[in-house]
Amino acid sequence: MKEIFKPIVAILVGLLLTIGTTMAQPRRGANPPAGPAPVVADMQEVPQAPEAPAFGHGPMDFASNQVCYIPEMKAFVLIDSIDCAVDLLIRQGDGLQRVGRFTTDVYTGRHDLVNILRPKSVSVLGDKILVLASSKKDTSFLALVSMEPVKCNDANGFDTLKAVSCVSFSCNSSAFRIDPCASEIIVVGKNPVGYDLNFVNYDKDIQSITATGTYHYHVPKQAERIKASDPFGAGLAVVAISVVFFALVCVMFLMGGYGKLIQKFQNRKSGAGAKSAPVRATGSSAEDEVYAAIAAAIFAYSQDLHDVEDTVITIQKAERAWTPWNAKFYNMNRYFSVRK
């Protein structure tokens, strides 16, 4: 009966495990269940861009620009990541001269390094400079900076470039892209739970920028995915119980087989020892010798075969004043025997 019961239990455990795993996994290509949206559906729908000429739209690549060249002015706009600044350089003769600097944040004497806004990307929009700065935390801004330096030298002796308009974001922005057909700037970034897409519009005169919308995408975690596919946790419970039960069954079979193997090995060893036990000519076996030894030990204990000794104290008082026990010249270190 036991030999039939064990395979049946193993088959049932396998079926339960398969069914629970299938229920816990989300079905591919299946429609989401009706009712309120699950937690993972936290992404807002991005609005469709307005219609524009075919040549003005298409895939837009985002990349952080560290340097931007202006051919008309023969000037460079580049990022100085060490000083948290953006410099405007103009070619003069065989070299370049720095004419202005825009500082994104002051880091001197500060200890909160994660909050320092460092420049990430630069570009040129008309006669203005676009500067994107971001910190390691969830703070960033996009500034529209004038190219006309203000005649006030900073601590390093450079003229200052002023921002005419600025927009802040609550995310770690990394890059932006200008869409001239829609007169907007798209800024991409990350937040602690997902990604952000920020839209900023600029006017025709390029004198100000305005944030028009921020769209978040929440990256679902594994726990949220399981909750969306199995709201009541029935599949997860079945899988957990099945795995534990299956592990116990495996341990049961393993321990049973191990016990049978050890017992078989011991039986084989004892059988081999009985076959190899020597037999004396007189017909006595090993068991007879054991019995004889036990009987001899009992007899010796009962007869008390130890010698009888008298308890005599042999300590005698020495006639001389000194003995080897108190003699100074028997000391290991002669230093203590020398009298001063």
Short mmCIF file of C-alpha atoms in Angstrom, two decimals, residues 14 279 302:
data_model
loop_
_atom_site.label_atom_id
_atom_site.label_comp_id
_atom_site.label_asym_id
_atom_site.label_seq_id
_atom_site.Cartn_x
_atom_site.Cartn_y
_atom_site.Cartn_z
CA GLY A 14 3.45 18.16 -9.22
CA VAL A 279 35.96 -21.50 15.40
CA SER A 302 34.36 -10.81 44.67
#
